[in-house]
């Protein structure tokens, strides 16, 4: 449902702002640093070490969110609610979204946010006491937030019960489940967690923060080290430590883990026979880290890195190939891949052989033994060998999107990288004889592809060749542009995949959707895409080999 997506985006932007500042001014206020609540050996955490100034954070929030039609989105969602009455979960979600959206409707200034009791750039953290999850966030005004929360709960028809432990009151949001979601407001902080119904006072003291860990993330300096190691900003970073997580599940070191597992009647994993296998896996894949390398008024970049050992990094780096233009943002949109398929097949065979020679021994990991063999068999086929020997990557670039005679049309260039372009033409010629008939030569002029098989309305197609690639152009006004595409420099960032979308692309897409109506696309859908065109100058996403492992990233440049 589009309205749910739009509202969820708005609320997610609020949440992103809430996790983008963890102030270090606690010494002057006497408040406990958020990092002091997080055990140094937590299996996972997401927190921040320095705040973005409140007004800057609010301005960024205002620029990014598609708020112009929030009121119409709420109206549309209200109209949809009768259709959700038979689905208790969907109806509850819709009711909650409406209640939260109504609180955001009147926000026009930072003072409006503060009036709700919220900060735009607060101290905030999400972390594990063992595997037990805890979220805490600094508030601007505790009493104002209590009033806001009560309005939301009342409108959403959520009636929490109250409980007390060690003199501290908290709300219970799910009283009937084996575990209960709890919410508390303590010392100008909002806290949310999931605990067993019969959680002990000792465990609740740790969750609520009256009993701090002996060695915290604040003491260890691990967050600062993580930020420095990956060049993250101080506005939010975290990690999932696979070794700690698996060990916690098999041999709980924190009372929260054991209590939670007992509450859901989960059997403790008996991984004693698997410890060598677990150590083998976690030494090769230590964990997952995430953060932001940029977060300012003009641009933001969010990064997730699957950490691997040096040998895997080296193997992955060898798989990358040089694809002309890969990594650039020329055109209104693009997507490209650079991958040495023959070497990928050899690497898969090498890893499959290693597993055959030294298989995983414990029952829980037997699927890994067969998985490598199955992957090897799936890749080792004539089609892969035929394509892999001739194609080492591609980049598809869109230069324009239009409507011609009532049908979507456009222009762009497809660049096919190859260690043997002539061989690639021969291979492609088996399917498109007209391409082989062009007699392309490296460095030669672009030639038009003419085929009786193409519909009359097909844009003019041209092809050109270099020593390491072939370029195919659709509706290119100047065929010499194909030579420019062939000569475009490749990225030096060891990219496996890269793509981008510009604001112009979203504008063109909305125009096409408006001129070519579809029952599945509403006017509000088109309006939302137009808002993206107004908000974003350019968005990029990529998958690359980092010194620490495989990096998956997304960036957005604002208008």
XYZ file of C-alpha atoms in Angstrom:
559
model
C 0.000 0.000 0.000
C 1.557 3.267 -1.134
C 0.286 5.377 1.757
C 1.790 2.970 4.274
C 5.083 3.205 2.397
C 5.004 6.998 2.321
C 4.177 7.262 6.006
C 6.732 4.616 6.854
C 9.371 6.589 4.931
C 8.500 9.703 6.914
C 8.679 7.845 10.219
C 11.896 6.134 9.160
C 13.429 9.528 8.433
C 12.471 10.612 11.918
C 14.123 7.465 13.279
C 17.254 8.093 11.204
C 17.475 11.533 12.718
C 16.992 10.090 16.186
C 19.956 7.761 15.694
C 22.182 10.466 14.193
C 23.334 12.126 17.367
C 24.715 10.875 20.633
C 25.843 13.910 22.538
C 29.035 14.027 24.560
C 27.815 16.945 26.699
C 26.774 14.609 29.505
C 29.482 15.827 31.852
C 27.906 19.266 31.937
C 24.373 17.943 32.422
C 25.159 15.117 34.828
C 23.395 12.609 32.543
C 24.811 9.134 31.922
C 26.246 8.630 28.431
C 24.153 6.278 26.312
C 27.282 4.232 25.640
C 27.550 3.496 29.377
C 24.431 1.300 29.171
C 25.880 -0.922 26.412
C 28.024 -3.886 27.556
C 31.438 -3.889 25.897
C 30.820 -7.515 24.840
C 27.334 -6.912 23.391
C 26.802 -9.178 20.340
C 25.277 -6.243 18.452
C 24.848 -2.509 18.809
C 24.030 0.633 16.848
C 24.900 3.952 18.480
C 26.558 7.299 17.854
C 29.329 9.242 19.489
C 28.660 12.884 18.625
C 25.555 14.903 17.766
C 24.584 16.760 14.644
C 23.389 20.220 15.745
C 19.623 20.155 16.271
C 18.731 22.835 13.738
C 20.922 21.257 11.054
C 19.342 17.864 11.710
C 15.851 19.361 11.479
C 16.661 21.205 8.242
C 17.961 17.963 6.748
C 14.842 16.133 7.925
C 12.647 18.769 6.277
C 14.545 18.588 2.997
C 14.412 14.803 2.725
C 10.855 13.955 3.596
C 7.943 13.988 1.129
C 5.653 15.831 3.540
C 3.599 17.878 1.091
C 0.964 15.193 0.746
C 1.072 13.751 4.269
C -2.484 14.907 4.910
C -3.768 13.252 1.721
C -1.845 10.078 2.589
C -3.542 9.976 5.978
C -6.948 10.484 4.358
C -6.259 7.647 1.915
C -5.137 5.357 4.713
C -8.240 6.189 6.761
C -10.388 5.265 3.734
C -8.544 1.937 3.502
C -8.978 0.977 7.153
C -12.429 -0.709 6.722
C -10.804 -3.151 4.281
C -8.292 -4.190 6.957
C -10.745 -5.055 9.708
C -10.395 -8.803 9.096
C -6.597 -8.623 9.456
C -5.821 -7.762 13.054
C -2.111 -7.100 12.466
C -2.628 -4.946 9.365
C -5.427 -3.009 11.052
C -3.294 -2.374 14.143
C -0.384 -1.231 11.982
C -2.618 1.099 9.988
C -4.119 2.564 13.147
C -0.671 3.138 14.628
C 0.612 4.766 11.423
C -2.359 7.121 11.392
C -1.867 8.050 15.031
C 1.842 8.733 14.547
C 1.276 10.547 11.250
C -1.254 12.869 12.859
C 1.383 13.918 15.387
C 3.725 14.842 12.523
C 1.179 16.780 10.484
C 1.714 20.109 12.214
C 5.521 20.031 12.372
C 6.966 23.138 10.722
C 9.820 24.079 13.013
C 12.266 22.689 15.523
C 10.079 24.116 18.292
C 7.207 21.942 17.011
C 9.391 18.844 17.432
C 10.353 19.940 20.931
C 6.687 20.512 21.765
C 6.156 16.779 21.226
C 8.871 16.144 23.793
C 11.314 14.899 21.138
C 14.803 15.863 20.033
C 15.772 15.723 16.372
C 19.364 14.782 17.240
C 19.245 12.964 20.570
C 21.397 10.433 22.313
C 20.112 7.100 21.036
C 21.240 3.476 20.857
C 20.001 0.003 19.955
C 21.936 -2.883 21.515
C 21.807 -6.349 23.013
C 22.017 -7.466 26.617
C 23.099 -10.854 25.391
C 20.546 -11.333 22.624
C 17.842 -9.369 24.494
C 17.191 -6.140 22.499
C 17.084 -2.681 24.087
C 16.431 0.720 22.510
C 16.904 3.950 24.405
C 16.643 7.566 23.294
C 17.076 10.923 24.946
C 13.979 13.146 25.160
C 13.664 16.916 24.981
C 10.828 17.147 27.499
C 9.738 14.107 29.466
C 6.295 15.420 30.400
C 5.510 16.662 26.889
C 6.476 13.279 25.478
C 4.238 11.502 27.991
C 1.342 13.545 26.637
C 2.324 12.784 23.029
C 2.665 9.077 23.782
C -0.707 8.987 25.492
C -2.361 10.602 22.469
C -0.769 8.070 20.105
C -1.701 5.077 22.276
C -5.270 6.325 22.692
C -5.761 6.935 18.958
C -4.171 3.563 18.125
C -6.456 1.855 20.649
C -3.465 0.448 22.527
C -4.154 0.098 26.238
C -0.930 -0.818 28.012
C -0.855 -2.078 31.560
C 1.603 -0.719 34.103
C 4.125 -2.493 36.293
C 6.791 -1.531 38.809
C 10.245 -2.880 39.588
C 12.719 -1.485 42.111
C 10.547 1.615 42.406
C 10.538 2.265 38.628
C 7.264 2.275 36.684
C 7.000 0.977 33.123
C 4.305 0.096 30.598
C 3.615 -3.407 29.278
C 2.408 -3.241 25.660
C 1.877 -7.006 25.057
C 0.591 -8.561 28.288
C -0.616 -11.870 26.779
C 2.511 -13.018 24.939
C 5.282 -15.271 26.368
C 7.512 -12.217 26.164
C 6.344 -8.677 26.746
C 7.226 -5.459 24.983
C 7.898 -2.822 27.602
C 8.237 0.938 27.447
C 9.556 3.288 30.122
C 10.383 6.970 30.492
C 13.298 7.375 32.883
C 15.539 10.382 33.473
C 14.596 12.146 30.239
C 15.006 8.956 28.202
C 12.576 6.730 26.336
C 13.359 3.027 26.705
C 11.841 0.103 24.808
C 12.680 -3.585 25.115
C 11.334 -7.131 24.927
C 11.625 -9.178 28.116
C 10.132 -12.423 29.513
C 6.778 -12.122 31.282
C 8.433 -13.286 34.506
C 11.621 -11.238 34.110
C 13.455 -10.916 37.421
C 14.006 -7.586 39.134
C 17.738 -8.054 38.552
C 17.264 -8.427 34.790
C 14.847 -5.492 34.643
C 17.368 -3.355 36.516
C 19.876 -3.993 33.728
C 17.296 -3.367 31.012
C 16.005 -0.151 32.579
C 19.533 1.033 33.283
C 19.627 1.274 37.070
C 22.311 -1.450 37.042
C 25.063 -0.497 34.577
C 27.500 -3.025 33.051
C 30.895 -3.291 34.733
C 32.612 -2.778 31.373
C 30.706 -0.684 28.872
C 31.127 0.462 25.286
C 32.000 3.856 26.747
C 34.858 2.247 28.694
C 36.203 0.141 25.839
C 36.286 2.839 23.160
C 35.132 0.233 20.608
C 32.733 2.612 18.863
C 35.426 5.245 18.301
C 37.744 2.534 16.979
C 35.022 1.302 14.619
C 34.419 4.818 13.293
C 38.126 5.392 12.721
C 38.714 2.003 11.093
C 35.984 2.486 8.485
C 36.078 6.287 8.192
C 32.517 6.582 9.520
C 31.067 9.835 10.781
C 30.219 10.032 14.502
C 26.494 10.224 13.689
C 25.766 6.495 13.897
C 27.647 3.218 13.561
C 27.358 -0.333 14.795
C 28.272 -3.952 14.381
C 27.033 -7.514 14.676
C 29.770 -9.789 16.026
C 29.033 -13.276 14.653
C 31.320 -15.066 17.109
C 29.770 -13.394 20.152
C 26.268 -13.963 18.809
C 26.733 -17.673 18.130
C 28.554 -18.226 21.391
C 25.808 -16.396 23.268
C 23.177 -18.648 21.720
C 25.094 -21.815 22.585
C 26.543 -20.779 25.932
C 24.692 -17.734 27.314
C 26.884 -15.336 29.251
C 24.136 -12.826 29.971
C 21.027 -13.501 32.041
C 18.932 -11.761 29.391
C 19.741 -14.413 26.795
C 18.835 -17.353 29.009
C 15.656 -15.702 30.285
C 14.490 -14.874 26.775
C 15.201 -18.371 25.482
C 13.386 -19.925 28.440
C 10.376 -17.661 27.869
C 9.924 -18.741 24.254
C 10.823 -22.339 25.132
C 13.772 -22.254 22.750
C 16.251 -25.036 23.222
C 19.762 -23.910 23.964
C 21.906 -24.709 20.943
C 24.286 -27.542 21.690
C 27.179 -26.364 19.608
C 29.905 -28.037 21.654
C 30.589 -30.419 18.779
C 30.500 -27.499 16.350
C 32.917 -25.133 18.032
C 35.715 -25.851 15.575
C 33.322 -25.291 12.654
C 31.979 -22.075 14.211
C 35.492 -20.789 14.785
C 36.324 -21.673 11.188
C 33.344 -19.669 9.871
C 33.670 -16.676 12.170
C 37.393 -16.392 11.474
C 36.536 -16.008 7.796
C 33.389 -13.912 8.367
C 33.901 -12.014 11.665
C 30.812 -9.864 11.480
C 28.760 -7.093 9.940
C 29.498 -3.402 10.449
C 27.425 -0.395 9.435
C 27.780 3.361 9.506
C 27.743 6.581 7.489
C 30.765 8.050 5.734
C 28.893 11.253 4.983
C 25.897 12.911 6.627
C 25.408 16.604 5.961
C 23.091 19.114 4.320
C 24.173 18.174 0.803
C 24.941 14.473 0.812
C 24.675 11.307 2.860
C 26.305 7.939 2.396
C 25.254 4.800 4.275
C 27.518 1.762 4.325
C 27.178 -1.882 5.363
C 30.265 -4.101 5.287
C 30.309 -7.892 5.542
C 33.708 -8.455 7.103
C 35.842 -11.273 5.706
C 39.420 -12.494 6.140
C 42.245 -11.258 3.898
C 42.186 -14.353 1.693
C 38.523 -13.839 0.760
C 39.165 -10.124 0.151
C 41.995 -11.081 -2.207
C 39.833 -13.644 -4.041
C 36.963 -11.167 -4.411
C 39.246 -8.385 -5.603
C 40.570 -10.666 -8.332
C 36.997 -11.123 -9.609
C 36.514 -7.437 -10.392
C 36.953 -6.299 -13.988
C 37.469 -3.033 -15.838
C 34.158 -1.965 -17.396
C 34.182 1.363 -19.286
C 32.094 3.915 -17.384
C 31.302 1.637 -14.439
C 31.031 3.853 -11.346
C 30.253 7.067 -13.234
C 26.959 8.964 -12.991
C 26.709 9.938 -16.643
C 23.146 9.657 -17.927
C 19.930 10.039 -15.970
C 20.206 6.453 -14.667
C 22.485 3.451 -15.001
C 23.299 -0.001 -13.727
C 26.477 -1.956 -14.292
C 28.291 -5.132 -13.256
C 31.955 -6.068 -13.431
C 32.716 -9.743 -12.858
C 35.292 -12.164 -14.223
C 33.029 -15.163 -14.787
C 35.712 -17.735 -15.678
C 37.697 -16.784 -12.575
C 34.484 -16.842 -10.513
C 33.902 -20.413 -11.663
C 37.483 -21.370 -10.739
C 37.086 -19.726 -7.327
C 33.830 -21.559 -6.642
C 35.492 -24.835 -7.656
C 38.408 -24.054 -5.333
C 36.119 -23.364 -2.346
C 33.996 -26.425 -3.133
C 37.138 -28.573 -3.166
C 38.231 -27.143 0.195
C 34.878 -28.088 1.709
C 35.043 -31.596 0.198
C 38.515 -32.103 1.636
C 37.624 -30.605 5.006
C 33.816 -30.834 5.421
C 31.902 -29.266 8.289
C 31.361 -31.924 10.918
C 28.370 -30.824 13.020
C 24.812 -31.664 11.984
C 23.634 -28.040 11.936
C 26.105 -27.153 9.168
C 25.693 -30.141 6.861
C 23.797 -28.003 4.347
C 26.975 -25.988 3.787
C 28.773 -29.119 2.655
C 26.261 -29.766 -0.111
C 25.697 -26.085 -0.960
C 29.139 -25.565 -2.490
C 28.773 -28.675 -4.642
C 25.355 -27.515 -5.850
C 26.639 -24.022 -6.631
C 29.569 -25.498 -8.522
C 27.289 -27.744 -10.597
C 24.890 -24.864 -11.323
C 27.670 -22.642 -12.635
C 29.580 -25.327 -14.505
C 27.353 -25.435 -17.574
C 27.876 -24.666 -21.293
C 25.969 -21.356 -21.196
C 28.117 -19.990 -18.377
C 31.305 -21.095 -20.107
C 30.220 -19.597 -23.444
C 29.203 -16.235 -21.982
C 31.928 -16.092 -19.358
C 34.784 -16.430 -21.841
C 33.501 -13.493 -23.879
C 31.778 -11.148 -21.392
C 33.451 -9.593 -18.339
C 30.912 -6.949 -17.421
C 28.346 -4.489 -18.671
C 26.907 -1.039 -18.053
C 23.445 0.028 -19.177
C 22.971 3.809 -19.268
C 19.671 5.647 -19.778
C 19.984 9.107 -21.311
C 16.301 9.921 -21.720
C 12.792 8.598 -21.075
C 9.979 9.781 -23.324
C 6.652 8.749 -24.776
C 6.392 8.155 -28.539
C 3.041 7.369 -30.166
C 1.569 6.552 -26.772
C 4.323 4.087 -25.832
C 7.315 4.509 -23.502
C 10.566 5.129 -25.327
C 14.009 6.411 -24.578
C 17.657 6.591 -25.460
C 20.793 5.148 -23.942
C 23.920 3.072 -24.349
C 24.723 -0.523 -23.383
C 28.458 -1.160 -22.968
C 29.621 -4.780 -22.950
C 33.152 -5.298 -21.606
C 35.048 -8.254 -23.018
C 38.601 -9.646 -23.092
C 37.771 -10.684 -26.667
C 35.273 -8.312 -28.334
C 35.476 -10.124 -31.683
C 34.611 -13.383 -29.935
C 31.712 -11.648 -28.188
C 30.358 -10.455 -31.551
C 30.646 -13.992 -32.904
C 28.787 -15.381 -29.884
C 26.083 -12.695 -30.107
C 25.866 -13.219 -33.850
C 24.366 -16.645 -33.265
C 21.321 -14.841 -31.844
C 21.504 -11.527 -33.772
C 23.027 -12.243 -37.196
C 22.736 -8.564 -38.172
C 25.310 -7.660 -35.485
C 27.857 -10.103 -36.881
C 27.190 -8.784 -40.384
C 28.320 -5.262 -39.430
C 31.976 -6.367 -39.457
C 32.846 -4.134 -36.521
C 36.497 -3.303 -35.918
C 38.237 -1.967 -32.781
C 38.438 1.824 -33.113
C 36.228 1.821 -36.204
C 33.204 4.024 -36.865
C 29.852 3.299 -35.310
C 27.521 1.369 -37.612
C 23.737 1.178 -37.662
C 22.067 -2.142 -36.963
C 19.296 -2.840 -39.452
C 17.045 -5.820 -38.978
C 13.727 -6.915 -40.394
C 13.048 -8.518 -37.000
C 12.805 -5.157 -35.233
C 9.407 -3.402 -34.997
C 9.095 -0.248 -37.161
C 8.891 2.025 -34.103
C 12.213 0.765 -32.706
C 14.696 3.653 -32.250
C 17.773 3.662 -34.443
C 20.395 1.248 -33.106
C 24.142 1.699 -33.579
C 27.152 -0.366 -32.534
C 30.857 0.312 -32.130
C 33.865 -1.630 -30.850
C 37.110 -1.010 -28.972
C 39.896 -3.352 -27.924
C 38.041 -4.311 -24.732
C 34.345 -3.565 -25.220
C 31.352 -3.207 -27.520
C 28.862 -0.337 -27.245
C 25.271 -0.493 -28.460
C 23.326 2.780 -28.663
C 19.572 3.314 -28.925
C 18.296 6.586 -30.416
C 21.708 8.227 -30.023
C 21.703 11.527 -31.914
C 25.491 11.431 -32.370
C 26.881 7.936 -33.054
C 30.313 9.246 -32.020
C 28.950 9.113 -28.433
C 29.509 5.365 -28.621
C 33.252 5.923 -28.906
C 33.117 8.181 -25.849
C 31.323 5.429 -23.938
C 33.970 2.904 -24.987
C 36.756 5.232 -23.829
C 35.098 6.154 -20.506
C 37.401 5.395 -17.568
C 36.546 2.496 -15.285
C 36.287 2.919 -11.533
C 39.331 2.244 -9.344
C 37.157 1.185 -6.387
C 36.983 -2.577 -7.118
C 33.297 -2.404 -7.969
C 31.230 -5.525 -8.488
C 28.021 -3.565 -9.088
C 27.089 0.115 -9.400
C 23.967 2.047 -10.306
C 22.509 5.520 -10.050
C 19.249 7.446 -10.446
C 19.061 11.219 -10.879
C 16.262 13.619 -10.067
C 15.830 14.032 -13.820
C 15.161 10.293 -14.101
C 12.383 10.475 -11.498
C 10.897 13.509 -13.257
C 10.975 11.742 -16.623
C 9.558 8.567 -15.093
C 6.651 10.473 -13.537
C 5.926 12.142 -16.909
C 5.888 8.755 -18.656
C 3.634 7.243 -15.977
C 1.243 10.168 -16.341
C 1.083 9.888 -20.139
C 0.815 6.086 -20.164
C -1.842 5.394 -17.499
C -2.002 2.115 -15.601
C -4.608 0.772 -13.200
C -1.792 -0.157 -10.822
C -0.426 3.398 -10.614
C -2.402 6.147 -8.885
C -2.045 9.915 -9.129
C -0.576 9.964 -5.628
C 2.064 7.409 -6.708
C 3.108 9.730 -9.526
C 3.104 12.702 -7.163
C 5.409 10.874 -4.757
C 7.900 10.125 -7.554
C 7.809 13.803 -8.549
C 8.659 14.716 -4.970
C 11.721 12.462 -5.190
C 12.712 14.445 -8.303
C 12.473 17.648 -6.271
C 14.364 16.253 -3.266
C 17.203 14.230 -4.795
C 19.811 15.400 -7.280
C 21.379 11.970 -7.511
C 21.225 8.589 -5.756
C 23.870 5.890 -6.076
C 24.175 2.320 -4.859
C 27.117 -0.030 -5.172
C 28.670 -3.325 -4.156
C 32.456 -3.267 -3.926
C 35.396 -5.081 -2.416
C 36.629 -3.178 0.633
C 39.861 -3.884 2.523
C 37.644 -5.307 5.293
C 35.303 -7.354 3.092
C 32.276 -6.713 0.887
C 30.750 -3.248 1.116
C 27.104 -2.522 0.218
C 26.442 1.213 0.107
C 23.860 3.822 -0.792
C 24.324 7.567 -1.181
C 21.931 10.441 -1.802
C 22.829 13.926 -2.993
C 20.149 16.501 -2.219
C 18.896 19.353 -4.364
